[in-house]
Amino acid sequence: MVAVEQLDVDSKSFVLPAFIHPWLRAVVAMGFISFVASVSLLVVLTYKLVSWQIRSKRSNQFIILIFNLLWADLQQALSFLLNVEWLRLGSVEVSNPICFAQGWLVSTGDLGSGVWCFAIGLHTFASVILDFRLRPRYFYLTIALLWVFILGVSSIGVGLHGDSIYVRSGVWCWIHHDLADLRLWTHYVWIFIFEFGNVLIYASIYTILTYRIRSGYYTTEEAKRVRSISNLMVVYPLVYVICTLPLASARMASMSGSPPSLARLCLSGAMITSNGWLDVLLYTCTRRIMIFSDEPPPDQNGIDTFSTFWIEKPKRFGGECTVEAIHSQHKSRRGRSRVTLPSGSDSADDLCRVSTKDIKLVTTTQVTSEPAQPEDYEEMEAEARKVRPRSPLGRWSEETSGSRALSWKELNMPHHAH
């Protein structure tokens, strides 16, 4: 174990100046909001995952990734929420056990948030663009390896320097400023990799979806939805970069000999700890069909798992009949006509034998088929809840354990036709 040099003026305990108290309260407030939001959604997802396993004996990969992201956001929020102790004492006390806990949670929370945001981006690219998913055993193995990476990288400094690694760093505790290489290679290099990686992934998704829209890959109605979803993709990396870049750049400036002011440090801390509540807001608003579904959404779902609430949804069900009347310039005469229904066409285009003095009536019927959309699943689940038995161990749970596809007869709802 390598010993760290004696604490200097930048690392030892520090009495908080009066002007910094409001700034630090803002950091604590944002940390508290992120903490409550992350815990709330974690409780919901825990209930969903357990109930899905009981009912259907399966879960959903995307929900599990969100679950792990929330755990990282929870650690990050808690690390900045601990600043309430320094506000209570009026100073940052390095000898206080809270200092070590805060330094550890900052390391694991920041790194974990980046890892899981990047993993969600890769999963989105694979499912939406490549239509590829890992097999369950490899997926769960990947989850375990990512946590080993997060905890392993964060433990390097503790293994080398023990309790002395975390000291005062500005207005909270983190890695000693003399250990610049350790800060860089166990933290900031990875933060910048995940920032650049998220931007690259979602930019690729946006570009490919835009190309597919222009090349006629989707139908007209599908293109409208995909266009709105591709615009939505821009928000995901934007939130992560906006939240993490200010603090990362401030610390990098400090390593180059230009330490940021305490106010700037607090502002950057408030932004990075806002990552938690912004993630909760973002994913509950845009992927609600995945999070709040009564049955586990199939892993085969791709782009249809996104929700877009700012565009008007087209009317998708019902029939449409077009009738055309062509009247001849000559006087019409009565005559008997014979109806013919051609077998090689999708429309009845000759309902009357036509001569120059007849009226021609044309009825065109068009039948289209397309995959069910999230709102369709919501409607199906709403109808399903009405006929489910009260006991969770009833016939419904047993018969639907293999798939979310339900018979129209059991749902007691009419079949939708286009």
Tab-separated table of C-alpha atoms in Angstrom:
chain	number	residue	atom	x	y	z
A	1	MET	CA	0.000	0.000	0.000
A	2	VAL	CA	1.400	3.392	-1.041
A	3	ALA	CA	1.093	6.191	1.510
A	4	VAL	CA	-0.195	9.594	0.444
A	5	GLU	CA	1.798	12.675	1.442
A	6	GLN	CA	0.717	14.783	4.417
A	7	LEU	CA	-2.451	16.784	3.766
A	8	ASP	CA	-1.791	20.257	2.416
A	9	VAL	CA	-4.021	23.330	2.515
A	10	ASP	CA	-6.066	22.094	-0.451
A	11	SER	CA	-6.782	18.715	1.142
A	12	LYS	CA	-7.240	19.171	4.871
A	13	SER	CA	-10.430	20.079	6.701
A	14	PHE	CA	-11.983	23.345	5.584
A	15	VAL	CA	-14.474	25.757	7.137
A	16	LEU	CA	-17.182	26.578	4.602
A	17	PRO	CA	-17.414	30.307	3.839
A	18	ALA	CA	-20.846	31.876	4.279
A	19	PHE	CA	-21.307	32.682	0.583
A	20	ILE	CA	-20.930	29.022	-0.426
A	21	HIS	CA	-23.737	27.715	1.809
A	22	PRO	CA	-26.579	28.536	-0.669
A	23	TRP	CA	-24.611	26.913	-3.498
A	24	LEU	CA	-24.030	23.765	-1.489
A	25	ARG	CA	-27.702	23.675	-0.462
A	26	ALA	CA	-28.589	23.612	-4.161
A	27	VAL	CA	-26.321	20.584	-4.614
A	28	VAL	CA	-28.009	18.847	-1.681
A	29	ALA	CA	-31.474	19.704	-3.029
A	30	MET	CA	-30.713	18.243	-6.475
A	31	GLY	CA	-29.180	15.182	-4.837
A	32	PHE	CA	-32.298	14.721	-2.694
A	33	ILE	CA	-34.626	14.982	-5.730
A	34	SER	CA	-32.544	12.461	-7.675
A	35	PHE	CA	-32.403	10.150	-4.664
A	36	VAL	CA	-36.181	10.153	-4.172
A	37	ALA	CA	-36.866	9.778	-7.909
A	38	SER	CA	-34.411	6.892	-8.279
A	39	VAL	CA	-35.723	5.061	-5.209
A	40	SER	CA	-39.339	5.508	-6.354
A	41	LEU	CA	-38.716	4.069	-9.802
A	42	LEU	CA	-36.548	1.307	-8.323
A	43	VAL	CA	-39.466	0.245	-6.126
A	44	VAL	CA	-41.806	0.223	-9.141
A	45	LEU	CA	-39.371	-1.779	-11.286
A	46	THR	CA	-38.662	-4.238	-8.468
A	47	TYR	CA	-42.392	-4.887	-8.153
A	48	LYS	CA	-42.720	-5.259	-11.923
A	49	LEU	CA	-39.785	-7.656	-12.261
A	50	VAL	CA	-41.022	-9.839	-9.390
A	51	SER	CA	-44.632	-9.901	-10.629
A	52	TRP	CA	-43.506	-10.620	-14.213
A	53	GLN	CA	-41.407	-13.522	-12.979
A	54	ILE	CA	-44.325	-14.946	-11.001
A	55	ARG	CA	-46.859	-14.528	-13.801
A	56	SER	CA	-44.879	-15.147	-16.968
A	57	LYS	CA	-41.551	-16.604	-15.818
A	58	ARG	CA	-39.626	-14.014	-17.831
A	59	SER	CA	-38.545	-10.362	-17.791
A	60	ASN	CA	-37.232	-7.785	-20.260
A	61	GLN	CA	-33.622	-6.882	-21.002
A	62	PHE	CA	-34.212	-3.165	-21.350
A	63	ILE	CA	-35.971	-2.969	-17.972
A	64	ILE	CA	-33.069	-4.767	-16.318
A	65	LEU	CA	-30.634	-2.243	-17.820
A	66	ILE	CA	-32.771	0.618	-16.484
A	67	PHE	CA	-32.824	-1.129	-13.099
A	68	ASN	CA	-29.014	-1.154	-12.993
A	69	LEU	CA	-28.787	2.456	-14.188
A	70	LEU	CA	-31.034	3.495	-11.303
A	71	TRP	CA	-28.739	1.769	-8.824
A	72	ALA	CA	-25.805	3.782	-10.174
A	73	ASP	CA	-27.857	7.005	-10.153
A	74	LEU	CA	-28.860	6.222	-6.572
A	75	GLN	CA	-25.216	6.014	-5.490
A	76	GLN	CA	-24.394	9.209	-7.344
A	77	ALA	CA	-27.328	11.081	-5.783
A	78	LEU	CA	-26.477	9.803	-2.302
A	79	SER	CA	-22.853	10.932	-2.642
A	80	PHE	CA	-23.881	14.561	-3.181
A	81	LEU	CA	-26.736	14.310	-0.693
A	82	LEU	CA	-24.096	13.607	1.983
A	83	ASN	CA	-23.016	17.242	1.653
A	84	VAL	CA	-25.791	17.920	4.147
A	85	GLU	CA	-23.312	16.741	6.800
A	86	TRP	CA	-20.837	19.472	5.873
A	87	LEU	CA	-23.632	22.039	5.959
A	88	ARG	CA	-24.615	20.806	9.429
A	89	LEU	CA	-21.038	21.007	10.703
A	90	GLY	CA	-20.202	24.194	8.794
A	91	SER	CA	-17.002	22.589	7.494
A	92	VAL	CA	-15.648	19.637	5.522
A	93	GLU	CA	-14.037	17.250	8.034
A	94	VAL	CA	-11.606	14.786	6.475
A	95	SER	CA	-11.490	12.652	9.634
A	96	ASN	CA	-15.281	12.169	9.520
A	97	PRO	CA	-16.273	8.690	8.175
A	98	ILE	CA	-18.727	10.477	5.877
A	99	CYS	CA	-15.715	11.762	3.902
A	100	PHE	CA	-14.611	8.257	2.896
A	101	ALA	CA	-18.198	7.186	2.130
A	102	GLN	CA	-18.734	10.245	-0.025
A	103	GLY	CA	-15.513	9.758	-1.973
A	104	TRP	CA	-16.341	6.097	-2.650
A	105	LEU	CA	-19.919	6.853	-3.767
A	106	VAL	CA	-18.739	9.641	-6.091
A	107	SER	CA	-16.326	7.209	-7.759
A	108	THR	CA	-18.799	4.341	-8.171
A	109	GLY	CA	-21.831	6.535	-8.908
A	110	ASP	CA	-20.257	8.642	-11.650
A	111	LEU	CA	-18.560	5.660	-13.301
A	112	GLY	CA	-21.627	3.424	-12.969
A	113	SER	CA	-23.955	6.010	-14.465
A	114	GLY	CA	-21.689	6.302	-17.510
A	115	VAL	CA	-21.363	2.536	-17.914
A	116	TRP	CA	-25.116	1.890	-17.852
A	117	CYS	CA	-26.014	4.840	-20.087
A	118	PHE	CA	-23.517	3.497	-22.604
A	119	ALA	CA	-24.875	-0.057	-22.234
A	120	ILE	CA	-28.441	1.170	-22.831
A	121	GLY	CA	-27.235	2.992	-25.943
A	122	LEU	CA	-25.610	-0.175	-27.293
A	123	HIS	CA	-28.717	-2.213	-26.505
A	124	THR	CA	-30.911	0.361	-28.273
A	125	PHE	CA	-28.691	0.298	-31.364
A	126	ALA	CA	-28.666	-3.505	-31.445
A	127	SER	CA	-32.436	-3.865	-31.031
A	128	VAL	CA	-33.623	-0.956	-33.198
A	129	ILE	CA	-31.072	-1.086	-36.031
A	130	LEU	CA	-29.684	-4.628	-36.048
A	131	ASP	CA	-32.689	-6.441	-34.550
A	132	PHE	CA	-30.222	-8.331	-32.326
A	133	ARG	CA	-30.413	-9.316	-28.646
A	134	LEU	CA	-28.053	-11.298	-26.468
A	135	ARG	CA	-29.206	-14.651	-25.221
A	136	PRO	CA	-30.348	-14.495	-21.573
A	137	ARG	CA	-27.311	-16.292	-20.139
A	138	TYR	CA	-24.879	-13.992	-21.975
A	139	PHE	CA	-26.947	-10.939	-21.105
A	140	TYR	CA	-26.836	-11.652	-17.358
A	141	LEU	CA	-23.153	-12.512	-17.585
A	142	THR	CA	-22.563	-9.105	-19.208
A	143	ILE	CA	-24.474	-7.415	-16.372
A	144	ALA	CA	-22.262	-9.130	-13.791
A	145	LEU	CA	-19.050	-8.258	-15.661
A	146	LEU	CA	-20.039	-4.592	-15.924
A	147	TRP	CA	-20.522	-4.377	-12.155
A	148	VAL	CA	-17.178	-6.105	-11.653
A	149	PHE	CA	-15.633	-3.455	-13.914
A	150	ILE	CA	-17.301	-0.568	-12.012
A	151	LEU	CA	-16.354	-1.814	-8.557
A	152	GLY	CA	-12.920	-3.017	-9.684
A	153	VAL	CA	-11.847	0.267	-11.242
A	154	SER	CA	-13.189	2.241	-8.262
A	155	SER	CA	-11.310	-0.052	-5.853
A	156	ILE	CA	-7.894	0.490	-7.439
A	157	GLY	CA	-7.229	3.682	-5.499
A	158	VAL	CA	-8.478	2.196	-2.205
A	159	GLY	CA	-6.256	-0.829	-2.721
A	160	LEU	CA	-3.204	1.358	-3.350
A	161	HIS	CA	-3.711	4.059	-0.722
A	162	GLY	CA	-6.289	2.800	1.765
A	163	ASP	CA	-8.330	5.260	3.831
A	164	SER	CA	-6.042	8.150	2.966
A	165	ILE	CA	-7.135	8.303	-0.681
A	166	TYR	CA	-10.280	10.377	-0.062
A	167	VAL	CA	-9.695	13.892	1.239
A	168	ARG	CA	-11.330	17.276	0.800
A	169	SER	CA	-11.560	18.184	-2.870
A	170	GLY	CA	-13.205	21.601	-3.102
A	171	VAL	CA	-16.360	21.464	-0.957
A	172	TRP	CA	-16.757	17.680	-0.716
A	173	CYS	CA	-14.511	14.634	-0.471
A	174	TRP	CA	-12.890	12.753	-3.311
A	175	ILE	CA	-9.505	11.437	-4.529
A	176	HIS	CA	-6.433	13.334	-3.310
A	177	HIS	CA	-5.445	16.044	-5.819
A	178	ASP	CA	-1.819	14.812	-5.818
A	179	LEU	CA	-3.028	11.542	-7.377
A	180	ALA	CA	-3.760	13.139	-10.737
A	181	ASP	CA	-2.981	10.001	-12.757
A	182	LEU	CA	-5.318	7.947	-10.585
A	183	ARG	CA	-8.100	10.492	-11.070
A	184	LEU	CA	-7.519	10.477	-14.797
A	185	TRP	CA	-7.300	6.748	-15.525
A	186	THR	CA	-9.894	5.481	-13.051
A	187	HIS	CA	-12.462	8.184	-13.652
A	188	TYR	CA	-12.183	10.957	-16.243
A	189	VAL	CA	-10.907	8.878	-19.143
A	190	TRP	CA	-13.957	6.652	-18.771
A	191	ILE	CA	-16.363	9.569	-18.360
A	192	PHE	CA	-15.132	11.117	-21.628
A	193	ILE	CA	-15.239	7.716	-23.382
A	194	PHE	CA	-18.866	7.238	-22.373
A	195	GLU	CA	-19.783	10.796	-23.348
A	196	PHE	CA	-18.253	10.389	-26.802
A	197	GLY	CA	-19.607	6.836	-27.114
A	198	ASN	CA	-23.189	7.870	-26.327
A	199	VAL	CA	-23.057	10.708	-28.827
A	200	LEU	CA	-21.629	8.379	-31.491
A	201	ILE	CA	-24.200	5.623	-30.870
A	202	TYR	CA	-27.284	7.829	-30.940
A	203	ALA	CA	-25.957	9.871	-33.862
A	204	SER	CA	-25.573	6.591	-35.778
A	205	ILE	CA	-29.117	5.543	-34.878
A	206	TYR	CA	-30.464	8.925	-35.983
A	207	THR	CA	-28.550	8.798	-39.279
A	208	ILE	CA	-29.629	5.247	-40.133
A	209	LEU	CA	-33.282	5.878	-39.271
A	210	THR	CA	-33.290	9.061	-41.354
A	211	TYR	CA	-31.790	7.187	-44.303
A	212	ARG	CA	-34.395	4.433	-43.981
A	213	ILE	CA	-37.209	6.987	-43.947
A	214	ARG	CA	-35.935	8.670	-47.106
A	215	SER	CA	-35.335	5.366	-48.907
A	216	GLY	CA	-38.909	4.162	-48.371
A	217	TYR	CA	-37.975	1.456	-45.864
A	218	TYR	CA	-41.074	2.304	-43.811
A	219	THR	CA	-44.682	2.890	-44.811
A	220	THR	CA	-46.057	6.429	-44.697
A	221	GLU	CA	-47.572	6.039	-41.244
A	222	GLU	CA	-44.511	4.199	-39.924
A	223	ALA	CA	-42.255	6.932	-41.310
A	224	LYS	CA	-44.101	9.604	-39.304
A	225	ARG	CA	-43.602	7.683	-36.097
A	226	VAL	CA	-39.984	6.758	-36.808
A	227	ARG	CA	-39.160	10.376	-37.682
A	228	SER	CA	-40.432	11.553	-34.291
A	229	ILE	CA	-38.540	8.742	-32.546
A	230	SER	CA	-35.306	9.593	-34.351
A	231	ASN	CA	-35.662	13.168	-33.115
A	232	LEU	CA	-36.245	11.790	-29.634
A	233	MET	CA	-32.947	9.896	-29.791
A	234	VAL	CA	-31.059	13.183	-29.644
A	235	VAL	CA	-32.236	13.784	-26.074
A	236	TYR	CA	-30.567	10.709	-24.545
A	237	PRO	CA	-26.893	11.625	-25.118
A	238	LEU	CA	-27.692	15.309	-24.646
A	239	VAL	CA	-28.898	14.760	-21.074
A	240	TYR	CA	-25.839	12.716	-20.126
A	241	VAL	CA	-23.314	15.096	-21.698
A	242	ILE	CA	-24.929	18.235	-20.226
A	243	CYS	CA	-24.980	16.691	-16.749
A	244	THR	CA	-21.450	15.260	-16.671
A	245	LEU	CA	-19.332	17.566	-18.829
A	246	PRO	CA	-19.245	20.635	-16.516
A	247	LEU	CA	-17.775	18.783	-13.517
A	248	ALA	CA	-15.420	16.704	-15.651
A	249	SER	CA	-14.093	19.816	-17.407
A	250	ALA	CA	-13.764	21.655	-14.073
A	251	ARG	CA	-11.689	18.848	-12.574
A	252	MET	CA	-9.549	18.602	-15.703
A	253	ALA	CA	-8.924	22.352	-15.482
A	254	SER	CA	-7.861	21.858	-11.866
A	255	MET	CA	-5.354	19.183	-12.933
A	256	SER	CA	-3.867	21.611	-15.458
A	257	GLY	CA	-3.258	24.248	-12.783
A	258	SER	CA	-6.445	26.325	-13.104
A	259	PRO	CA	-8.671	25.224	-10.200
A	260	PRO	CA	-12.353	26.213	-10.547
A	261	SER	CA	-14.034	28.493	-8.058
A	262	LEU	CA	-16.100	26.919	-5.293
A	263	ALA	CA	-19.293	28.346	-6.818
A	264	ARG	CA	-18.504	26.809	-10.204
A	265	LEU	CA	-17.738	23.508	-8.499
A	266	CYS	CA	-21.097	23.550	-6.721
A	267	LEU	CA	-22.937	24.396	-9.927
A	268	SER	CA	-21.224	21.493	-11.696
A	269	GLY	CA	-22.061	19.213	-8.777
A	270	ALA	CA	-25.740	20.209	-8.928
A	271	MET	CA	-25.785	19.382	-12.635
A	272	ILE	CA	-24.148	15.971	-12.365
A	273	THR	CA	-26.354	14.901	-9.455
A	274	SER	CA	-29.385	15.943	-11.530
A	275	ASN	CA	-28.544	13.016	-13.782
A	276	GLY	CA	-30.687	10.792	-11.574
A	277	TRP	CA	-34.016	12.605	-11.698
A	278	LEU	CA	-33.517	13.478	-15.373
A	279	ASP	CA	-32.965	9.790	-16.209
A	280	VAL	CA	-36.155	8.889	-14.345
A	281	LEU	CA	-38.106	11.603	-16.140
A	282	LEU	CA	-36.645	10.733	-19.541
A	283	TYR	CA	-37.229	6.996	-19.455
A	284	THR	CA	-40.660	7.104	-17.815
A	285	CYS	CA	-41.865	9.597	-20.431
A	286	THR	CA	-40.342	7.966	-23.511
A	287	ARG	CA	-40.365	4.235	-22.643
A	288	ARG	CA	-43.457	4.030	-20.444
A	289	ILE	CA	-44.883	1.075	-22.387
A	290	MET	CA	-41.840	-0.919	-21.246
A	291	ILE	CA	-41.775	0.241	-17.628
A	292	PHE	CA	-45.468	0.244	-16.712
A	293	SER	CA	-46.654	-2.783	-18.685
A	294	ASP	CA	-48.646	-5.391	-16.753
A	295	GLU	CA	-46.988	-8.154	-18.753
A	296	PRO	CA	-43.251	-8.259	-19.609
A	297	PRO	CA	-42.818	-6.701	-23.073
A	298	PRO	CA	-41.204	-9.135	-25.521
A	299	ASP	CA	-37.477	-8.619	-26.015
A	300	GLN	CA	-38.154	-8.786	-29.761
A	301	ASN	CA	-39.747	-5.332	-29.620
A	302	GLY	CA	-37.538	-2.659	-31.104
A	303	ILE	CA	-38.515	0.812	-32.173
A	304	ASP	CA	-42.142	0.281	-31.152
A	305	THR	CA	-41.127	0.470	-27.477
A	306	PHE	CA	-40.703	4.253	-27.727
A	307	SER	CA	-43.526	6.645	-26.938
A	308	THR	CA	-43.922	9.946	-28.757
A	309	PHE	CA	-46.459	12.254	-27.185
A	310	TRP	CA	-46.033	15.454	-29.198
A	311	ILE	CA	-47.463	14.242	-32.511
A	312	GLU	CA	-51.060	13.423	-33.308
A	313	LYS	CA	-51.608	9.707	-33.554
A	314	PRO	CA	-53.326	8.711	-36.822
A	315	LYS	CA	-56.580	6.817	-36.863
A	316	ARG	CA	-55.483	3.270	-37.439
A	317	PHE	CA	-58.674	1.180	-37.360
A	318	GLY	CA	-61.935	1.232	-39.276
A	319	GLY	CA	-63.071	0.819	-42.859
A	320	GLU	CA	-62.979	3.179	-45.794
A	321	CYS	CA	-65.147	2.941	-48.908
A	322	THR	CA	-64.685	4.972	-52.076
A	323	VAL	CA	-67.641	5.314	-54.468
A	324	GLU	CA	-67.262	6.941	-57.857
A	325	ALA	CA	-70.116	7.756	-60.250
A	326	ILE	CA	-69.410	8.396	-63.931
A	327	HIS	CA	-72.390	9.670	-65.911
A	328	SER	CA	-72.467	9.473	-69.673
A	329	GLN	CA	-73.366	12.528	-71.779
A	330	HIS	CA	-75.994	10.453	-73.571
A	331	LYS	CA	-79.327	9.569	-72.132
A	332	SER	CA	-79.194	6.505	-70.016
A	333	ARG	CA	-81.307	3.518	-70.723
A	334	ARG	CA	-82.426	0.837	-68.377
A	335	GLY	CA	-80.883	-2.552	-68.728
A	336	ARG	CA	-80.106	-5.575	-66.663
A	337	SER	CA	-76.574	-5.839	-65.392
A	338	ARG	CA	-74.574	-8.728	-64.055
A	339	VAL	CA	-72.239	-8.327	-61.028
A	340	THR	CA	-68.705	-9.650	-61.490
A	341	LEU	CA	-66.192	-10.040	-58.653
A	342	PRO	CA	-62.694	-10.494	-60.064
A	343	SER	CA	-60.539	-12.917	-58.105
A	344	GLY	CA	-57.170	-11.478	-59.046
A	345	SER	CA	-57.678	-8.022	-57.503
A	346	ASP	CA	-57.993	-6.599	-53.987
A	347	SER	CA	-61.046	-4.542	-54.923
A	348	ALA	CA	-64.467	-5.009	-56.497
A	349	ASP	CA	-63.874	-2.710	-59.439
A	350	ASP	CA	-66.790	-3.740	-61.695
A	351	LEU	CA	-70.144	-3.905	-59.998
A	352	CYS	CA	-72.132	-3.152	-63.177
A	353	ARG	CA	-71.829	-4.149	-66.799
A	354	VAL	CA	-70.821	-0.836	-68.348
A	355	SER	CA	-71.832	0.505	-71.740
A	356	THR	CA	-71.646	4.038	-73.053
A	357	LYS	CA	-75.035	4.868	-71.487
A	358	ASP	CA	-74.595	3.217	-68.082
A	359	ILE	CA	-73.570	4.575	-64.695
A	360	LYS	CA	-70.442	2.949	-63.285
A	361	LEU	CA	-70.190	2.483	-59.515
A	362	VAL	CA	-66.746	1.633	-58.187
A	363	THR	CA	-66.234	0.382	-54.637
A	364	THR	CA	-62.628	0.028	-53.485
A	365	THR	CA	-61.773	-1.822	-50.278
A	366	GLN	CA	-58.211	-1.773	-49.033
A	367	VAL	CA	-57.023	-4.046	-46.231
A	368	THR	CA	-53.660	-3.382	-44.616
A	369	SER	CA	-51.838	-5.100	-41.789
A	370	GLU	CA	-49.168	-3.714	-39.496
A	371	PRO	CA	-47.607	-4.605	-36.127
A	372	ALA	CA	-49.432	-3.560	-32.976
A	373	GLN	CA	-48.309	-0.255	-31.518
A	374	PRO	CA	-47.742	0.552	-27.802
A	375	GLU	CA	-51.181	2.104	-27.489
A	376	ASP	CA	-52.668	-1.154	-28.808
A	377	TYR	CA	-50.929	-3.110	-26.068
A	378	GLU	CA	-52.212	-0.634	-23.500
A	379	GLU	CA	-55.754	-1.086	-24.768
A	380	MET	CA	-55.393	-4.865	-24.735
A	381	GLU	CA	-54.039	-4.834	-21.189
A	382	ALA	CA	-56.822	-2.542	-20.005
A	383	GLU	CA	-59.394	-4.981	-21.371
A	384	ALA	CA	-57.441	-7.922	-19.971
A	385	ARG	CA	-57.464	-6.520	-16.451
A	386	LYS	CA	-61.272	-6.516	-16.492
A	387	VAL	CA	-61.483	-10.279	-16.963
A	388	ARG	CA	-58.536	-11.393	-14.841
A	389	PRO	CA	-59.327	-13.407	-11.689
A	390	ARG	CA	-58.596	-11.694	-8.398
A	391	SER	CA	-56.121	-14.362	-7.338
A	392	PRO	CA	-52.669	-14.040	-8.957
A	393	LEU	CA	-52.496	-17.851	-9.082
A	394	GLY	CA	-55.647	-18.184	-11.183
A	395	ARG	CA	-56.134	-19.587	-14.640
A	396	TRP	CA	-55.081	-16.343	-16.361
A	397	SER	CA	-51.559	-16.400	-14.972
A	398	GLU	CA	-51.044	-20.015	-15.980
A	399	GLU	CA	-52.313	-19.659	-19.518
A	400	THR	CA	-50.380	-16.448	-20.266
A	401	SER	CA	-47.044	-17.498	-18.786
A	402	GLY	CA	-45.512	-18.248	-22.163
A	403	SER	CA	-46.463	-15.175	-24.163
A	404	ARG	CA	-48.221	-11.815	-24.074
A	405	ALA	CA	-50.308	-12.815	-27.126
A	406	LEU	CA	-53.867	-13.377	-25.916
A	407	SER	CA	-56.850	-14.833	-27.717
A	408	TRP	CA	-59.540	-12.404	-28.756
A	409	LYS	CA	-62.156	-14.660	-27.212
A	410	GLU	CA	-60.571	-14.467	-23.730
A	411	LEU	CA	-60.089	-10.729	-24.020
A	412	ASN	CA	-63.767	-10.405	-24.920
A	413	MET	CA	-62.987	-7.583	-27.303
A	414	PRO	CA	-63.669	-7.190	-31.016
A	415	HIS	CA	-60.952	-7.897	-33.565
A	416	HIS	CA	-59.520	-4.726	-35.062
A	417	ALA	CA	-59.566	-4.470	-38.822
A	418	HIS	CA	-57.976	-1.850	-41.041
